[in-house]
Amino acid sequence: MSSYPLQCSVSNSDGTLLFLVVKSTILAFKQQKGEFEQAGRWTDTLFETDSQQDGVKKLKSNKGEAVKKADSPAVGSAFSLQIRNLTLTPDESKLIACADSDKSVLVFEIDYNNPECLKLVKRQPFPKRPNAIAIGDDGDTIAIADKFGDVHQMSISGQVLASGEESQPILGHVSMLTDIIMAKDSAGHRFVITSDRDEHIKISHYPQCFIVDKWLFGHKQFISSMCCPSWNSSLLFSAGGDDSIYAWDWKKGTQLSQFNYSGLIKPYLTNAHLAAERFQNDEKDVIEYAVSKVVSSSNAHCVAFFVEATKCIVLLDVCPETGSLTLMEIIEFPSNVVSLSEANDEFIVTLDTHSSGNGRLVEFVTREADTGLFKVNIPKCQTFEKALAAALKNENQVGSNATDLYPLYNTISLKKHGEHYS
Amino acid sequence: MKTKPLSQDPGSKRYAYRVNKEENRKELKHVKIDENSVAQKNGKLDLPKKKFYRQRAHSNPFSDHQLDYPASPDEMDWSKLYPHFYDQETGKMAKQVTIADIGCGFGGLMVDLSPEFPDELILGMEIRVQVTNYVEDRIIALRSNHAKEEGYQNINVLRGNAMKFLPNFFHKGQLSKMFFCFPDPHFKQRKHKARIITNTLLSEYAYVLKEGGVVYTITDVEDLHHWMVKHLEEHPLFERLSESWENEDKCVSIMRNATEEGKKVERKRGDKFVACFRRVQTPEII
Ligand SMILES: C[S@@+](CC[C@H](N)C(=O)[O-])C[C@H]1O[C@@H](n2cnc3c(N)ncnc32)[C@H](O)[C@@H]1O
């Protein structure tokens, strides 16, 4: 039987520690002398006491009118509860994650020498589900962007706040937030960059978040993902429901270039990309697709992205001076890509093997020093898969059926169809 | 069987009225109304009748409406809304909008502000379609009936969700006045985020307002008044204006009496709570 796919991953910068999520469990792996071994495991037990059924009910009662959305898998709903947004602090001493169960931010201390390397040191629930998080350059501030458009901040080291004691939001949109970045310009000024389900990217000063610096206008559809490369502090890439990846000089507020991927992605689209019945035309051939994630490479001047429910990632060359984007490579896999992350010029791709019935769950795409090209690192994938298989043997595999997989493919649900005419 | 609402029943009077007005609106909405164009048609245009534009009182600001808005302020074509202020030769607008009435309802405030600020462009923003149609028809009629003195050329309305899309229409520091007259109260606690003044939205209003610009608020709901005052006072970019300033400002007295909601409150002898705030200078960035 195929295993449930790994929903997200993060690795430390030298690639020796890797964290992955399967449903409500975080798995940690250590790499030593080319071999991987499991280094820890943490399961959110709130998921077990609050069964999924209860979780959905809870969504109903405290959201009132949003009941319909919780009932039917509509707009980015938390239909199945998960752990999301794995992020390492800049000094890599802590792992941050978000739990759907109680809409909390989790802080783990990483003890590299302990066989169970993850120690939960803080669990801070929020009134609304965190959709994206970013860590400030002080390594202690986390900015949390929620489903209802607000951004809250918390301190990793501070006390847990009781419900009702929560801080005021530091900024907000009247729209679902989809991503957040804490950035710094060359003069040392700090900013918070937020993207939403409407077409907005907003740049606010930090900590003076009440001063909006600017908006970046140009997207015609929702934005799902943004990233700033470490090798150029004024560059920003963004993508979502549009046919293009956008490159910006966010400091100047100018759009530098667009890379239209609609042609190259066509061969990878399937029936899964046909629009839902209610958005179909008479010919029943309306297709809908969106970029789920865009990430930049740490050193190489390159960004990678994938389109939801396709079996490839696309790598683009970035001209660091002009920000122009050109196709570098398309890397294909046997199954749909579920998540994409990067560390030290290596892309970590997790796959939904249900879509193909076989293959590996995780692929490492590494940059070859001599050619500068990216290739699947087969030996690494194979050694890792062994360690992963051993770790997953102990995991509860119930309910990895098709409806359970739904939340893996909900980026496109952010698309607006203008449901309200009045 | 469910009966259709009157507005969709082709036999109803409201339907006929709406179709007729819509044709008129399509024809006149974006044309330059001046003495010559009016002279060709005879007679005065009747002002629209509110009863034909009824619509549910509330519109959810969070929902995903079918809205038209420019991708950015640079892409907004204002010449269609204010043709008299469009310079054919340069292809540019002689003025830009500086006064905004947020949630303008039936437009009474703009109609009274128009002659007071002949050199400024005033825009009403309203989320409800039928109410926006009413204001458009009202402005068409006013412009036609005052073509000789070129009246009411400086006001217009846009259908839009001001809580989401204000920055799509206005540049940084473009506005000098923003009016929030009798905003929807959203009484229930969990609906407070739907209120049009919140600390996070105020940062966006502060962005489109120039330094020294003014936010005007008026409501008959005391609790909402305290809410708005609290949030504006807490916001570092706003500072309350004194009662004596309010008493001297002509917009305050217009705002008390001009809007449809204000008139309703007057008839019921309800209270009206006013609060005005200045957009202060942006502090040094730290
Ligand atoms: C109670 S009425 C007041 C109308 C008018 N200002 C007056 O005083 O007569 C509030 C108006 O705000 C509009 N409105 C509410 N939310 C809005 C939004 N987000 N954007 C634009 N208009 C909005 C409503 O449709 C309604 O017409």
mmCIF file of C-alpha atoms in Angstrom, chain A residues 26-321:
data_model
loop_
_atom_site.group_PDB
_atom_site.id
_atom_site.type_symbol
_atom_site.label_atom_id
_atom_site.label_comp_id
_atom_site.label_asym_id
_atom_site.label_seq_id
_atom_site.Cartn_x
_atom_site.Cartn_y
_atom_site.Cartn_z
ATOM 1 C CA ILE A 26 6.784 15.502 12.283
ATOM 2 C CA LEU A 27 9.615 13.129 11.423
ATOM 3 C CA ALA A 28 13.248 14.150 11.838
ATOM 4 C CA PHE A 29 16.191 12.563 10.010
ATOM 5 C CA LYS A 30 19.893 12.964 10.463
ATOM 6 C CA GLN A 31 22.466 12.422 7.750
ATOM 7 C CA GLN A 32 25.852 11.069 8.752
ATOM 8 C CA LYS A 33 28.517 9.821 6.379
ATOM 9 C CA GLY A 34 25.986 9.548 3.588
ATOM 10 C CA GLU A 35 23.543 7.485 5.651
ATOM 11 C CA PHE A 36 20.216 8.716 7.001
ATOM 12 C CA GLU A 37 18.749 7.707 10.297
ATOM 13 C CA GLN A 38 15.628 8.769 12.102
ATOM 14 C CA ALA A 39 16.462 11.418 14.667
ATOM 15 C CA GLY A 40 13.115 12.128 16.201
ATOM 16 C CA ARG A 41 9.385 12.069 15.891
ATOM 17 C CA TRP A 42 6.638 14.226 17.316
ATOM 18 C CA THR A 43 2.909 13.662 16.951
ATOM 19 C CA ASP A 44 0.239 16.174 17.744
ATOM 20 C CA THR A 45 -1.878 14.199 20.188
ATOM 21 C CA LEU A 46 -4.585 16.848 20.170
ATOM 22 C CA PHE A 47 -5.525 15.368 16.819
ATOM 23 C CA GLU A 48 -6.280 12.078 18.503
ATOM 24 C CA THR A 49 -8.396 13.380 21.359
ATOM 25 C CA ASP A 50 -10.089 15.881 19.056
ATOM 26 C CA SER A 51 -10.908 13.444 16.305
ATOM 27 C CA GLN A 52 -11.223 14.874 12.819
ATOM 28 C CA GLN A 53 -14.965 14.823 13.173
ATOM 29 C CA ASP A 54 -14.778 17.060 16.202
ATOM 30 C CA GLY A 55 -12.316 19.266 14.441
ATOM 31 C CA VAL A 56 -14.774 19.961 11.679
ATOM 32 C CA LYS A 57 -17.577 20.536 14.139
ATOM 33 C CA LYS A 58 -15.453 22.976 16.031
ATOM 34 C CA LEU A 59 -14.863 24.904 12.841
ATOM 35 C CA LYS A 60 -18.591 25.189 12.485
ATOM 36 C CA SER A 61 -19.510 26.446 15.892
ATOM 37 C CA ASN A 62 -17.022 29.243 16.250
ATOM 38 C CA LYS A 63 -17.209 30.504 12.719
ATOM 39 C CA GLY A 64 -20.932 30.781 12.482
ATOM 40 C CA GLU A 65 -21.741 31.787 8.945
ATOM 41 C CA ALA A 66 -18.613 30.167 7.588
ATOM 42 C CA VAL A 67 -20.291 26.815 8.245
ATOM 43 C CA LYS A 68 -20.802 26.027 4.601
ATOM 44 C CA LYS A 69 -17.152 26.532 3.872
ATOM 45 C CA ALA A 70 -16.130 24.154 6.615
ATOM 46 C CA ASP A 71 -18.636 21.578 5.425
ATOM 47 C CA SER A 72 -17.798 21.500 1.775
ATOM 48 C CA PRO A 73 -14.168 21.583 0.781
ATOM 49 C CA ALA A 74 -14.270 25.126 -0.502
ATOM 50 C CA VAL A 75 -11.898 28.020 -0.158
ATOM 51 C CA GLY A 76 -8.621 26.660 1.242
ATOM 52 C CA SER A 77 -10.480 24.953 4.032
ATOM 53 C CA ALA A 78 -8.798 22.881 6.694
ATOM 54 C CA PHE A 79 -10.851 19.887 5.741
ATOM 55 C CA SER A 80 -8.348 17.534 7.147
ATOM 56 C CA LEU A 81 -6.233 18.671 10.042
ATOM 57 C CA GLN A 82 -2.508 18.865 9.513
ATOM 58 C CA ILE A 83 0.762 20.327 10.564
ATOM 59 C CA ARG A 84 2.009 23.044 8.245
ATOM 60 C CA ASN A 85 4.626 25.704 7.644
ATOM 61 C CA LEU A 86 7.751 23.973 8.921
ATOM 62 C CA THR A 87 10.384 26.691 9.368
ATOM 63 C CA LEU A 88 13.812 26.763 11.002
ATOM 64 C CA THR A 89 15.036 29.747 12.989
ATOM 65 C CA PRO A 90 18.051 31.473 11.388
ATOM 66 C CA ASP A 91 20.449 29.858 13.898
ATOM 67 C CA GLU A 92 18.767 26.484 13.249
ATOM 68 C CA SER A 93 18.322 25.871 16.953
ATOM 69 C CA LYS A 94 14.537 25.755 16.775
ATOM 70 C CA LEU A 95 11.871 24.361 14.500
ATOM 71 C CA ILE A 96 8.612 26.254 14.118
ATOM 72 C CA ALA A 97 5.393 24.675 12.830
ATOM 73 C CA CYS A 98 1.655 25.294 12.835
ATOM 74 C CA ALA A 99 -0.952 22.804 14.001
ATOM 75 C CA ASP A 100 -4.459 22.916 12.571
ATOM 76 C CA SER A 101 -5.909 21.119 15.607
ATOM 77 C CA ASP A 102 -5.914 24.147 17.905
ATOM 78 C CA LYS A 103 -4.710 26.708 15.326
ATOM 79 C CA SER A 104 -1.444 27.027 17.182
ATOM 80 C CA VAL A 105 2.157 27.873 16.495
ATOM 81 C CA LEU A 106 4.518 25.195 17.823
ATOM 82 C CA VAL A 107 8.093 25.857 18.887
ATOM 83 C CA PHE A 108 10.520 22.939 19.166
ATOM 84 C CA GLU A 109 14.015 22.999 20.513
ATOM 85 C CA ILE A 110 16.323 20.853 18.434
ATOM 86 C CA ASP A 111 18.808 18.861 20.444
ATOM 87 C CA TYR A 112 21.161 17.364 17.932
ATOM 88 C CA ASN A 113 22.578 14.863 20.403
ATOM 89 C CA ASN A 114 19.344 13.512 21.805
ATOM 90 C CA PRO A 115 17.914 10.472 19.960
ATOM 91 C CA GLU A 116 14.558 12.271 20.131
ATOM 92 C CA CYS A 117 15.764 15.597 18.825
ATOM 93 C CA LEU A 118 12.454 17.508 18.960
ATOM 94 C CA LYS A 119 11.328 18.996 22.240
ATOM 95 C CA LEU A 120 8.118 21.044 22.248
ATOM 96 C CA VAL A 121 8.843 24.165 24.275
ATOM 97 C CA LYS A 122 5.916 26.372 23.342
ATOM 98 C CA ARG A 123 2.439 25.995 21.965
ATOM 99 C CA GLN A 124 0.608 29.243 21.266
ATOM 100 C CA PRO A 125 -2.963 28.947 19.997
ATOM 101 C CA PHE A 126 -4.456 31.708 17.848
ATOM 102 C CA PRO A 127 -8.090 32.600 17.263
ATOM 103 C CA LYS A 128 -7.742 32.034 13.498
ATOM 104 C CA ARG A 129 -5.783 29.421 11.655
ATOM 105 C CA PRO A 130 -2.239 30.534 10.756
ATOM 106 C CA ASN A 131 -1.775 30.230 6.995
ATOM 107 C CA ALA A 132 1.848 31.301 6.732
ATOM 108 C CA ILE A 133 4.628 32.368 9.075
ATOM 109 C CA ALA A 134 7.903 34.262 8.820
ATOM 110 C CA ILE A 135 10.729 34.655 11.298
ATOM 111 C CA GLY A 136 12.368 38.038 11.840
ATOM 112 C CA ASP A 137 16.076 38.680 11.624
ATOM 113 C CA ASP A 138 16.321 38.765 15.435
ATOM 114 C CA GLY A 139 15.523 35.057 15.362
ATOM 115 C CA ASP A 140 12.857 35.557 18.015
ATOM 116 C CA THR A 141 9.928 37.307 16.354
ATOM 117 C CA ILE A 142 7.438 35.295 14.353
ATOM 118 C CA ALA A 143 4.889 37.023 12.149
ATOM 119 C CA ILE A 144 1.800 34.918 11.614
ATOM 120 C CA ALA A 145 -0.532 35.529 8.688
ATOM 121 C CA ASP A 146 -4.008 34.103 9.153
ATOM 122 C CA LYS A 147 -6.863 32.928 7.042
ATOM 123 C CA PHE A 148 -8.942 35.969 7.914
ATOM 124 C CA GLY A 149 -6.381 38.497 6.767
ATOM 125 C CA ASP A 150 -4.655 39.513 9.999
ATOM 126 C CA VAL A 151 -0.986 39.355 10.872
ATOM 127 C CA HIS A 152 -0.086 38.761 14.510
ATOM 128 C CA GLN A 153 3.341 38.591 15.989
ATOM 129 C CA MET A 154 4.690 36.473 18.792
ATOM 130 C CA SER A 155 8.002 36.098 20.472
ATOM 131 C CA ILE A 156 9.513 32.629 20.492
ATOM 132 C CA SER A 157 10.964 33.153 23.948
ATOM 133 C CA GLY A 158 7.946 34.921 25.469
ATOM 134 C CA GLN A 159 5.194 33.555 27.697
ATOM 135 C CA VAL A 160 2.217 31.718 26.227
ATOM 136 C CA LEU A 161 -0.757 34.055 26.084
ATOM 137 C CA ALA A 162 -4.125 32.836 27.267
ATOM 138 C CA SER A 163 -7.100 33.018 24.958
ATOM 139 C CA GLY A 164 -8.475 36.545 24.907
ATOM 140 C CA GLU A 165 -5.094 37.962 25.887
ATOM 141 C CA GLU A 166 -3.873 37.907 22.300
ATOM 142 C CA SER A 167 -2.263 40.948 20.896
ATOM 143 C CA GLN A 168 -3.893 43.231 18.354
ATOM 144 C CA PRO A 169 -2.951 42.365 14.798
ATOM 145 C CA ILE A 170 0.085 44.335 13.577
ATOM 146 C CA LEU A 171 -1.418 44.672 10.108
ATOM 147 C CA GLY A 172 -4.138 43.143 8.003
ATOM 148 C CA HIS A 173 -5.876 42.708 4.674
ATOM 149 C CA VAL A 174 -9.610 42.234 4.152
ATOM 150 C CA SER A 175 -8.790 38.995 2.358
ATOM 151 C CA MET A 176 -7.310 35.604 3.123
ATOM 152 C CA LEU A 177 -3.557 35.856 3.566
ATOM 153 C CA THR A 178 -1.540 33.315 1.639
ATOM 154 C CA ASP A 179 2.106 34.098 2.349
ATOM 155 C CA ILE A 180 4.336 36.351 4.429
ATOM 156 C CA ILE A 181 8.004 37.390 4.324
ATOM 157 C CA MET A 182 10.048 39.437 6.781
ATOM 158 C CA ALA A 183 12.637 41.292 4.732
ATOM 159 C CA LYS A 184 15.407 43.794 5.226
ATOM 160 C CA ASP A 185 16.746 46.284 2.718
ATOM 161 C CA SER A 186 20.361 47.250 2.169
ATOM 162 C CA ALA A 187 19.972 50.217 4.537
ATOM 163 C CA GLY A 188 18.907 47.860 7.324
ATOM 164 C CA HIS A 189 15.239 48.875 7.332
ATOM 165 C CA ARG A 190 12.872 46.028 7.995
ATOM 166 C CA PHE A 191 9.609 45.221 6.211
ATOM 167 C CA VAL A 192 6.765 42.725 6.245
ATOM 168 C CA ILE A 193 5.567 41.569 2.841
ATOM 169 C CA THR A 194 2.128 39.937 2.694
ATOM 170 C CA SER A 195 0.162 38.401 -0.155
ATOM 171 C CA ASP A 196 -3.536 37.632 -0.363
ATOM 172 C CA ARG A 197 -6.319 35.851 -2.169
ATOM 173 C CA ASP A 198 -7.173 39.026 -4.016
ATOM 174 C CA GLU A 199 -4.286 40.154 -6.151
ATOM 175 C CA HIS A 200 -2.475 42.159 -3.521
ATOM 176 C CA ILE A 201 1.099 42.165 -2.309
ATOM 177 C CA LYS A 202 1.448 44.715 0.469
ATOM 178 C CA ILE A 203 4.713 45.969 1.927
ATOM 179 C CA SER A 204 4.572 47.440 5.424
ATOM 180 C CA HIS A 205 7.379 48.792 7.538
ATOM 181 C CA TYR A 206 8.488 46.801 10.553
ATOM 182 C CA PRO A 207 8.158 47.336 13.472
ATOM 183 C CA GLN A 208 6.137 50.401 12.360
ATOM 184 C CA CYS A 209 3.616 48.178 10.604
ATOM 185 C CA PHE A 210 1.026 50.944 10.663
ATOM 186 C CA ILE A 211 3.036 52.626 7.907
ATOM 187 C CA VAL A 212 2.298 50.990 4.580
ATOM 188 C CA ASP A 213 5.243 51.417 2.261
ATOM 189 C CA LYS A 214 3.565 50.328 -0.977
ATOM 190 C CA TRP A 215 1.611 47.733 -2.870
ATOM 191 C CA LEU A 216 3.006 45.712 -5.736
ATOM 192 C CA PHE A 217 0.358 45.724 -8.429
ATOM 193 C CA GLY A 218 0.272 43.407 -11.394
ATOM 194 C CA HIS A 219 -1.206 40.072 -10.438
ATOM 195 C CA LYS A 220 -4.593 39.423 -12.012
ATOM 196 C CA GLN A 221 -5.313 36.365 -9.872
ATOM 197 C CA PHE A 222 -4.739 35.235 -6.326
ATOM 198 C CA ILE A 223 -1.180 34.898 -5.058
ATOM 199 C CA SER A 224 -0.240 31.648 -3.348
ATOM 200 C CA SER A 225 3.489 31.923 -2.764
ATOM 201 C CA MET A 226 6.348 34.424 -2.606
ATOM 202 C CA CYS A 227 10.076 34.255 -1.952
ATOM 203 C CA CYS A 228 13.052 36.602 -1.636
ATOM 204 C CA PRO A 229 16.427 35.216 -2.660
ATOM 205 C CA SER A 230 19.271 35.599 -0.180
ATOM 206 C CA TRP A 231 21.625 36.743 -2.970
ATOM 207 C CA ASN A 232 19.741 39.924 -3.840
ATOM 208 C CA SER A 233 17.919 41.726 -1.052
ATOM 209 C CA SER A 234 15.631 43.731 -3.339
ATOM 210 C CA LEU A 235 14.329 40.862 -5.487
ATOM 211 C CA LEU A 236 10.981 39.203 -4.868
ATOM 212 C CA PHE A 237 9.261 36.414 -6.790
ATOM 213 C CA SER A 238 5.560 35.709 -6.607
ATOM 214 C CA ALA A 239 3.104 33.316 -8.204
ATOM 215 C CA GLY A 240 -0.358 31.833 -7.862
ATOM 216 C CA GLY A 241 -3.373 31.710 -10.149
ATOM 217 C CA ASP A 242 -1.740 33.713 -12.937
ATOM 218 C CA ASP A 243 -0.056 32.159 -15.951
ATOM 219 C CA SER A 244 3.219 33.829 -15.022
ATOM 220 C CA ILE A 245 5.837 33.928 -12.324
ATOM 221 C CA TYR A 246 6.468 37.586 -11.438
ATOM 222 C CA ALA A 247 9.837 39.107 -10.537
ATOM 223 C CA TRP A 248 9.856 42.419 -8.654
ATOM 224 C CA ASP A 249 12.228 44.961 -7.257
ATOM 225 C CA TRP A 250 10.163 45.282 -4.095
ATOM 226 C CA LYS A 251 12.309 48.158 -2.819
ATOM 227 C CA LYS A 252 11.586 50.311 -5.856
ATOM 228 C CA GLY A 253 8.118 48.901 -6.295
ATOM 229 C CA THR A 254 8.680 47.928 -9.917
ATOM 230 C CA GLN A 255 7.880 44.772 -11.800
ATOM 231 C CA LEU A 256 11.067 43.467 -13.409
ATOM 232 C CA SER A 257 9.776 40.605 -15.493
ATOM 233 C CA GLN A 258 7.216 37.875 -15.936
ATOM 234 C CA PHE A 259 7.795 34.328 -16.985
ATOM 235 C CA ASN A 260 4.769 32.817 -18.699
ATOM 236 C CA TYR A 261 4.628 29.085 -18.052
ATOM 237 C CA SER A 262 1.249 28.273 -19.568
ATOM 238 C CA GLY A 263 2.730 26.687 -22.705
ATOM 239 C CA LEU A 264 5.345 24.566 -21.021
ATOM 240 C CA ILE A 265 2.948 23.235 -18.389
ATOM 241 C CA LYS A 266 0.259 22.112 -20.889
ATOM 242 C CA PRO A 267 1.713 18.613 -21.422
ATOM 243 C CA TYR A 268 1.593 18.059 -17.668
ATOM 244 C CA LEU A 269 -2.045 18.970 -17.148
ATOM 245 C CA THR A 270 -4.560 16.163 -16.694
ATOM 246 C CA ASN A 271 -8.251 15.650 -16.057
ATOM 247 C CA ALA A 272 -7.523 16.682 -12.491
ATOM 248 C CA HIS A 273 -7.185 20.229 -13.843
ATOM 249 C CA LEU A 274 -10.675 20.376 -15.320
ATOM 250 C CA ALA A 275 -12.624 23.035 -13.470
ATOM 251 C CA ALA A 276 -15.373 21.953 -11.108
ATOM 252 C CA GLU A 277 -18.755 21.272 -12.673
ATOM 253 C CA ARG A 278 -20.259 24.579 -11.603
ATOM 254 C CA PHE A 279 -17.467 26.543 -13.322
ATOM 255 C CA GLN A 280 -17.581 24.524 -16.555
ATOM 256 C CA ASN A 281 -18.654 25.663 -20.008
ATOM 257 C CA ASP A 282 -20.825 23.715 -22.450
ATOM 258 C CA GLU A 283 -17.832 21.923 -23.963
ATOM 259 C CA LYS A 284 -16.698 20.948 -20.460
ATOM 260 C CA ASP A 285 -13.122 21.848 -21.290
ATOM 261 C CA VAL A 286 -12.361 24.686 -18.885
ATOM 262 C CA ILE A 287 -9.070 23.960 -17.178
ATOM 263 C CA GLU A 288 -7.798 25.645 -14.058
ATOM 264 C CA TYR A 289 -4.339 25.453 -12.593
ATOM 265 C CA ALA A 290 -2.129 27.406 -10.234
ATOM 266 C CA VAL A 291 1.376 27.562 -8.887
ATOM 267 C CA SER A 292 1.484 26.150 -5.357
ATOM 268 C CA LYS A 293 4.961 27.175 -4.421
ATOM 269 C CA VAL A 294 7.895 29.204 -5.633
ATOM 270 C CA VAL A 295 11.276 28.961 -3.857
ATOM 271 C CA SER A 296 14.680 30.415 -4.613
ATOM 272 C CA SER A 297 18.014 28.697 -4.504
ATOM 273 C CA SER A 298 20.415 29.732 -1.709
ATOM 274 C CA ASN A 299 23.439 30.497 -3.881
ATOM 275 C CA ALA A 300 22.650 29.720 -7.507
ATOM 276 C CA HIS A 301 20.719 32.455 -9.311
ATOM 277 C CA CYS A 302 17.702 30.286 -9.788
ATOM 278 C CA VAL A 303 14.085 29.835 -8.684
ATOM 279 C CA ALA A 304 11.973 26.684 -8.765
ATOM 280 C CA PHE A 305 8.218 26.330 -8.791
ATOM 281 C CA PHE A 306 5.550 23.708 -9.324
ATOM 282 C CA VAL A 307 2.012 23.771 -10.565
ATOM 283 C CA GLU A 308 -0.473 21.986 -8.360
ATOM 284 C CA ALA A 309 -1.160 18.348 -9.275
ATOM 285 C CA THR A 310 1.588 18.064 -11.890
ATOM 286 C CA LYS A 311 4.531 15.677 -12.028
ATOM 287 C CA CYS A 312 7.312 18.181 -12.468
ATOM 288 C CA ILE A 313 9.133 21.138 -11.054
ATOM 289 C CA VAL A 314 10.324 23.986 -13.260
ATOM 290 C CA LEU A 315 13.636 25.735 -12.704
ATOM 291 C CA LEU A 316 14.232 29.252 -13.957
ATOM 292 C CA ASP A 317 17.462 31.142 -14.387
ATOM 293 C CA VAL A 318 17.377 34.595 -12.831
ATOM 294 C CA CYS A 319 19.524 37.400 -14.148
ATOM 295 C CA PRO A 320 20.600 38.951 -10.830
ATOM 296 C CA GLU A 321 20.946 42.435 -12.341
#
